[in-house]
mmCIF file of C-alpha atoms in Angstrom:
data_model
loop_
_atom_site.group_PDB
_atom_site.id
_atom_site.type_symbol
_atom_site.label_atom_id
_atom_site.label_comp_id
_atom_site.label_asym_id
_atom_site.label_seq_id
_atom_site.Cartn_x
_atom_site.Cartn_y
_atom_site.Cartn_z
ATOM 1 C CA UNK A 1 142.191 -28.545 -88.307
ATOM 2 C CA UNK A 2 139.080 -29.489 -90.266
ATOM 3 C CA UNK A 3 136.328 -27.058 -91.065
ATOM 4 C CA UNK A 4 133.895 -28.627 -88.536
ATOM 5 C CA UNK A 5 136.602 -29.046 -85.859
ATOM 6 C CA UNK A 6 134.096 -27.753 -82.912
ATOM 7 C CA UNK A 7 130.941 -29.337 -84.050
ATOM 8 C CA UNK A 8 129.629 -31.822 -81.313
ATOM 9 C CA UNK A 9 127.908 -32.321 -78.120
ATOM 10 C CA UNK A 10 129.974 -32.189 -74.960
ATOM 11 C CA UNK A 11 129.077 -33.206 -71.400
ATOM 12 C CA UNK A 12 130.595 -31.358 -68.513
ATOM 13 C CA UNK A 13 133.519 -33.423 -66.986
ATOM 14 C CA UNK A 14 135.245 -31.187 -64.501
ATOM 15 C CA UNK A 15 136.391 -27.796 -63.470
ATOM 16 C CA UNK A 16 139.395 -26.159 -61.845
ATOM 17 C CA UNK A 17 139.253 -23.004 -59.612
ATOM 18 C CA UNK A 18 135.394 -22.840 -60.063
ATOM 19 C CA UNK A 19 134.646 -20.934 -56.922
ATOM 20 C CA UNK A 20 137.276 -18.506 -57.197
ATOM 21 C CA UNK A 21 136.404 -17.675 -60.791
ATOM 22 C CA UNK A 22 132.566 -17.247 -60.248
ATOM 23 C CA UNK A 23 133.284 -14.995 -57.254
ATOM 24 C CA UNK A 24 135.636 -12.712 -59.437
ATOM 25 C CA UNK A 25 133.093 -12.277 -62.117
ATOM 26 C CA UNK A 26 130.192 -11.680 -59.389
ATOM 27 C CA UNK A 27 127.760 -14.541 -60.044
ATOM 28 C CA UNK A 28 125.005 -14.603 -57.545
ATOM 29 C CA UNK A 29 125.406 -17.366 -54.833
ATOM 30 C CA UNK A 30 122.224 -19.143 -55.833
ATOM 31 C CA UNK A 31 123.659 -19.493 -59.380
ATOM 32 C CA UNK A 32 127.102 -20.664 -58.044
ATOM 33 C CA UNK A 33 125.435 -23.632 -56.314
ATOM 34 C CA UNK A 34 123.487 -24.499 -59.421
ATOM 35 C CA UNK A 35 126.514 -24.268 -61.544
ATOM 36 C CA UNK A 36 128.639 -26.406 -59.347
ATOM 37 C CA UNK A 37 129.267 -29.863 -60.857
ATOM 38 C CA UNK A 38 126.062 -29.486 -62.800
ATOM 39 C CA UNK A 39 126.069 -31.611 -66.028
ATOM 40 C CA UNK A 40 125.825 -28.960 -68.416
ATOM 41 C CA UNK A 41 125.669 -30.098 -72.000
ATOM 42 C CA UNK A 42 127.548 -27.839 -74.533
ATOM 43 C CA UNK A 43 126.322 -27.999 -78.155
ATOM 44 C CA UNK A 44 128.519 -26.481 -80.769
ATOM 45 C CA UNK A 45 127.429 -26.248 -84.410
ATOM 46 C CA UNK A 46 130.189 -24.782 -86.590
ATOM 47 C CA UNK A 47 129.753 -23.940 -90.269
ATOM 48 C CA UNK A 48 132.995 -22.422 -91.528
ATOM 49 C CA UNK A 49 133.356 -19.213 -89.518
ATOM 50 C CA UNK A 50 129.746 -19.351 -88.216
ATOM 51 C CA UNK A 51 129.112 -20.848 -84.774
ATOM 52 C CA UNK A 52 126.093 -21.557 -82.786
ATOM 53 C CA UNK A 53 127.113 -22.307 -79.164
ATOM 54 C CA UNK A 54 124.381 -23.553 -76.878
ATOM 55 C CA UNK A 55 124.518 -24.576 -73.204
ATOM 56 C CA UNK A 56 121.848 -26.865 -71.780
ATOM 57 C CA UNK A 57 121.538 -26.581 -68.113
ATOM 58 C CA UNK A 58 119.742 -29.042 -65.727
ATOM 59 C CA UNK A 59 116.018 -27.976 -65.382
ATOM 60 C CA UNK A 60 115.701 -26.863 -69.091
ATOM 61 C CA UNK A 61 117.432 -23.648 -69.022
ATOM 62 C CA UNK A 62 119.420 -22.865 -72.310
ATOM 63 C CA UNK A 63 121.673 -20.192 -73.242
ATOM 64 C CA UNK A 64 122.594 -19.743 -77.004
ATOM 65 C CA UNK A 65 125.140 -17.645 -78.500
ATOM 66 C CA UNK A 66 125.323 -17.260 -82.359
ATOM 67 C CA UNK A 67 128.445 -15.583 -83.755
ATOM 68 C CA UNK A 68 130.618 -15.271 -86.781
ATOM 69 C CA UNK A 69 134.500 -15.264 -86.291
ATOM 70 C CA UNK A 70 135.855 -11.549 -86.612
ATOM 71 C CA UNK A 71 132.371 -9.910 -86.514
ATOM 72 C CA UNK A 72 130.695 -8.115 -83.559
ATOM 73 C CA UNK A 73 127.812 -10.165 -82.144
ATOM 74 C CA UNK A 74 125.193 -9.992 -79.390
ATOM 75 C CA UNK A 75 126.060 -12.314 -76.619
ATOM 76 C CA UNK A 76 124.738 -13.474 -73.377
ATOM 77 C CA UNK A 77 126.849 -14.694 -70.134
ATOM 78 C CA UNK A 78 125.562 -17.837 -68.237
ATOM 79 C CA UNK A 79 124.223 -15.323 -65.642
ATOM 80 C CA UNK A 80 122.066 -13.653 -68.279
ATOM 81 C CA UNK A 81 123.960 -10.567 -68.889
ATOM 82 C CA UNK A 82 123.693 -9.337 -72.509
ATOM 83 C CA UNK A 83 126.812 -7.689 -74.179
ATOM 84 C CA UNK A 84 128.468 -7.314 -77.538
ATOM 85 C CA UNK A 85 131.832 -9.248 -78.453
ATOM 86 C CA UNK A 86 133.908 -9.881 -81.339
ATOM 87 C CA UNK A 87 134.915 -13.561 -81.292
ATOM 88 C CA UNK A 88 138.329 -14.320 -82.872
ATOM 89 C CA UNK A 89 140.129 -17.553 -83.884
ATOM 90 C CA UNK A 90 143.678 -17.736 -82.529
ATOM 91 C CA UNK A 91 145.869 -20.865 -83.031
ATOM 92 C CA UNK A 92 142.803 -23.009 -83.497
ATOM 93 C CA UNK A 93 141.118 -21.531 -80.342
ATOM 94 C CA UNK A 94 137.853 -19.490 -80.319
ATOM 95 C CA UNK A 95 138.704 -16.555 -78.196
ATOM 96 C CA UNK A 96 136.227 -13.816 -76.793
ATOM 97 C CA UNK A 97 136.170 -11.129 -74.207
ATOM 98 C CA UNK A 98 133.301 -11.312 -71.833
ATOM 99 C CA UNK A 99 132.357 -8.494 -69.576
ATOM 100 C CA UNK A 100 134.565 -9.642 -66.630
ATOM 101 C CA UNK A 101 136.829 -12.307 -68.178
ATOM 102 C CA UNK A 102 138.791 -13.561 -71.257
ATOM 103 C CA UNK A 103 137.374 -16.868 -72.607
ATOM 104 C CA UNK A 104 139.039 -19.426 -74.888
ATOM 105 C CA UNK A 105 137.686 -22.725 -76.152
ATOM 106 C CA UNK A 106 139.560 -25.356 -78.013
ATOM 107 C CA UNK A 107 139.152 -29.093 -79.035
ATOM 108 C CA UNK A 108 141.979 -31.078 -77.180
ATOM 109 C CA UNK A 109 142.090 -34.875 -77.271
ATOM 110 C CA UNK A 110 138.524 -34.881 -78.521
ATOM 111 C CA UNK A 111 137.322 -32.806 -75.731
ATOM 112 C CA UNK A 112 136.066 -29.425 -75.563
ATOM 113 C CA UNK A 113 138.245 -27.323 -73.174
ATOM 114 C CA UNK A 114 137.140 -23.919 -72.030
ATOM 115 C CA UNK A 115 139.313 -21.566 -70.099
ATOM 116 C CA UNK A 116 137.979 -18.226 -68.609
ATOM 117 C CA UNK A 117 140.555 -15.860 -66.848
ATOM 118 C CA UNK A 118 139.644 -12.688 -65.235
ATOM 119 C CA UNK A 119 140.793 -9.715 -66.952
ATOM 120 C CA UNK A 120 142.527 -7.323 -64.503
ATOM 121 C CA UNK A 121 141.108 -4.025 -63.787
ATOM 122 C CA UNK A 122 143.336 -1.049 -62.896
ATOM 123 C CA UNK A 123 141.891 1.995 -61.289
ATOM 124 C CA UNK A 124 143.848 5.233 -61.119
ATOM 125 C CA UNK A 125 142.768 8.193 -59.047
ATOM 126 C CA UNK A 126 143.623 11.667 -60.176
ATOM 127 C CA UNK A 127 146.572 13.126 -58.660
ATOM 128 C CA UNK A 128 146.090 16.356 -56.632
ATOM 129 C CA UNK A 129 148.236 19.171 -57.821
ATOM 130 C CA UNK A 130 149.522 21.773 -55.355
ATOM 131 C CA UNK A 131 148.901 25.253 -56.150
ATOM 132 C CA UNK A 132 151.431 28.010 -55.381
#
């Protein structure tokens, strides 16, 4: 893996399980339709451990996240939610935990492959104790 492994401009090619995913993360339905098969251009500039990750959406909307591997950064989801995350590098993949999902990105066969998986949420209720 070279130092500039991620740098490049990538055009959206296809998705798997898009509807299921955006429902699980709570994306509003108007944004779901806009996001479906839209030709998002992802532009990545990598300088060592520093990244600028920009998504250009049709109609001029742009989301840019700037981060350094291993350091907490202010991030924004494609739905516009702001959050803090520490992006890591694992086995040549850029890995981050977004508010509702775990995200990885890697270069495979000259393509940028991003995988988002929902983080399970477990809820426990307090057990009632019987008084004697």
